XYZ file of C-alpha atoms in Angstrom:
200
model
C 236.045 194.365 16.191
C 233.987 195.611 13.381
C 233.566 193.072 10.359
C 235.364 195.418 7.664
C 239.156 195.033 6.339
C 241.200 197.473 8.161
C 245.364 197.255 7.706
C 247.731 198.557 10.143
C 251.240 198.290 8.495
C 254.054 197.464 11.028
C 257.788 197.077 10.810
C 258.830 195.012 13.001
C 261.989 194.403 11.416
C 264.196 197.051 9.498
C 262.536 199.989 8.443
C 261.760 200.344 4.417
C 263.177 202.447 1.749
C 261.207 205.831 1.784
C 260.918 205.722 -2.384
C 259.829 201.945 -2.316
C 257.635 202.820 1.169
C 255.664 205.362 -1.384
C 255.063 203.833 -4.239
C 253.739 200.992 -2.223
C 251.539 203.155 -0.169
C 250.123 204.514 -3.346
C 249.310 200.891 -4.766
C 247.267 200.508 -1.587
C 245.485 203.866 -2.234
C 244.778 202.650 -5.923
C 243.498 199.035 -5.469
C 241.240 200.555 -2.350
C 242.749 198.711 0.561
C 241.978 200.491 3.348
C 245.266 201.197 6.173
C 246.795 203.121 8.874
C 250.777 203.608 9.113
C 252.429 202.556 11.988
C 255.964 202.986 10.241
C 258.717 205.231 11.728
C 262.186 205.973 9.281
C 263.820 204.402 12.522
C 265.489 201.616 13.745
C 263.461 201.835 17.349
C 264.842 198.934 19.797
C 263.169 195.860 20.092
C 261.069 196.584 23.324
C 259.098 199.631 21.195
C 258.539 197.233 18.473
C 256.928 194.508 20.477
C 254.912 197.903 22.757
C 253.507 198.608 19.446
C 253.053 195.256 18.105
C 250.945 194.306 21.144
C 248.897 197.728 21.339
C 247.911 197.385 17.814
C 247.083 193.580 18.558
C 244.915 194.314 21.594
C 243.069 197.523 20.223
C 240.527 195.403 18.102
C 240.602 197.887 15.502
C 242.529 196.211 13.023
C 241.681 193.125 11.129
C 245.372 192.539 9.374
C 249.096 193.836 10.236
C 251.332 193.752 7.478
C 254.654 194.118 7.658
C 256.497 196.480 5.797
C 259.507 194.624 4.847
C 261.318 192.004 6.380
C 264.912 191.579 6.231
C 266.285 190.764 10.650
C 265.240 192.143 14.017
C 261.336 190.243 14.426
C 263.084 187.777 16.600
C 264.526 190.074 18.838
C 260.352 190.797 19.764
C 259.412 187.658 20.990
C 260.532 188.100 24.856
C 259.105 191.406 24.939
C 256.002 190.042 23.443
C 255.886 187.254 26.164
C 255.804 189.984 28.862
C 253.326 191.831 26.884
C 250.523 188.862 26.663
C 251.807 187.186 30.057
C 249.298 189.520 32.151
C 246.756 189.797 30.324
C 244.564 186.335 28.797
C 244.272 187.326 25.306
C 240.817 186.567 22.944
C 242.621 185.323 19.697
C 239.150 185.504 18.428
C 240.201 189.608 18.374
C 243.752 188.855 16.821
C 244.184 190.711 13.247
C 245.987 187.755 10.952
C 249.840 189.075 10.299
C 251.118 188.931 6.617
C 254.308 188.651 5.843
C 257.485 186.440 4.847
C 261.067 186.315 5.048
C 262.103 187.221 9.097
C 258.322 187.462 9.756
C 258.258 183.671 10.293
C 258.942 184.460 13.291
C 255.803 185.893 14.387
C 253.602 183.749 12.365
C 255.335 181.034 14.705
C 254.713 182.754 17.737
C 251.596 183.863 17.265
C 250.497 180.203 16.137
C 252.741 178.793 19.149
C 250.811 180.534 21.881
C 247.133 181.617 20.077
C 246.560 178.573 17.554
C 246.486 181.682 15.324
C 246.983 181.315 11.518
C 249.248 184.304 9.680
C 249.111 184.800 5.877
C 252.319 183.857 4.289
C 252.346 186.475 1.487
C 254.339 189.335 -0.102
C 255.085 192.656 1.829
C 254.277 195.901 1.574
C 256.773 197.138 -0.566
C 256.292 194.032 -2.597
C 253.076 194.942 -3.857
C 253.772 196.862 -7.163
C 255.903 194.087 -8.495
C 253.560 191.191 -8.257
C 251.478 189.907 -11.313
C 247.589 191.135 -11.843
C 246.452 187.700 -10.829
C 248.457 187.128 -8.054
C 247.572 190.612 -6.076
C 243.497 189.542 -7.125
C 244.095 186.955 -4.929
C 245.667 188.563 -2.530
C 243.385 190.932 -2.178
C 240.086 188.557 -2.156
C 242.135 186.344 1.250
C 242.609 190.316 3.075
C 239.298 192.055 2.203
C 236.858 188.898 1.349
C 238.481 185.880 3.131
C 238.006 183.870 0.483
C 240.588 182.388 -2.440
C 242.397 179.605 -2.945
C 245.105 178.675 -1.379
C 247.313 176.106 -3.877
C 250.517 176.089 -3.539
C 253.493 174.981 -5.678
C 257.505 173.565 -5.281
C 259.264 170.842 -4.566
C 259.098 168.614 -2.113
C 260.987 166.440 -0.060
C 259.445 163.406 -0.605
C 256.109 163.282 -2.520
C 253.090 161.081 -1.574
C 250.121 162.122 0.602
C 249.910 163.707 4.182
C 248.032 165.682 6.686
C 249.575 167.850 9.868
C 249.537 171.421 10.591
C 250.941 173.420 7.815
C 254.017 175.493 9.062
C 257.318 177.048 7.872
C 258.930 179.724 6.154
C 261.634 181.168 6.387
C 264.322 178.319 6.521
C 267.116 180.135 8.213
C 264.233 181.338 10.650
C 262.779 178.121 11.262
C 265.677 176.349 12.197
C 267.259 178.933 14.418
C 263.357 179.154 16.560
C 264.681 175.166 17.031
C 265.657 174.271 20.604
C 263.638 177.284 21.787
C 260.255 178.082 23.879
C 259.062 179.770 20.836
C 259.628 176.038 18.445
C 255.924 174.784 17.384
C 255.956 171.514 18.380
C 253.068 169.222 16.530
C 252.006 165.721 16.150
C 251.951 166.407 12.477
C 253.778 169.381 10.162
C 253.765 169.927 7.074
C 257.139 172.133 6.263
C 256.782 175.113 3.763
C 259.861 176.494 2.976
C 259.788 179.589 1.221
C 264.024 179.781 -0.285
C 264.432 179.645 -3.696
C 267.562 178.113 -4.927
C 268.553 176.337 -2.303
C 269.950 172.784 -2.873
C 267.142 170.193 -1.478
């Protein structure tokens, strides 16, 4: 894969609203982010979505796979991804970074467990026009220059100092993977939850 960043826009979950998507595409163009869209405004079956994801990953053409929106559906891809990645030993050196939140948590956790690959828990493509200039500037630096501060803010369940693998994302997705083969098991996890306005 070449060093120059190239982003594939993907739709592992439900299709986006056309108007929001077009607005987001214009935003990407205006901010000179190189991308190719693989979004179709149809709700393809999980098998097809998983196969497209597998093809994009193994093509070695893209540095990032950015989800256009969340919703529901990404969890249905996991059994098919298991099948596609079973036959071929895949070199994670060439793996594009997955970007997204909400139910894209599923893919972050799946590829961490399978290949120890780090995802970027960040806004979806359709959310980009709503970001502050500062937030987008930092996100762009992460993507294009692989640099930036990863500073987190939020409430802790228990204050203190700890070390571990930073995992988590969407609470309902994270909890739905408990007890399945897809749940990442680490000796020490710092659990981060994106959910807001929930009782601690």
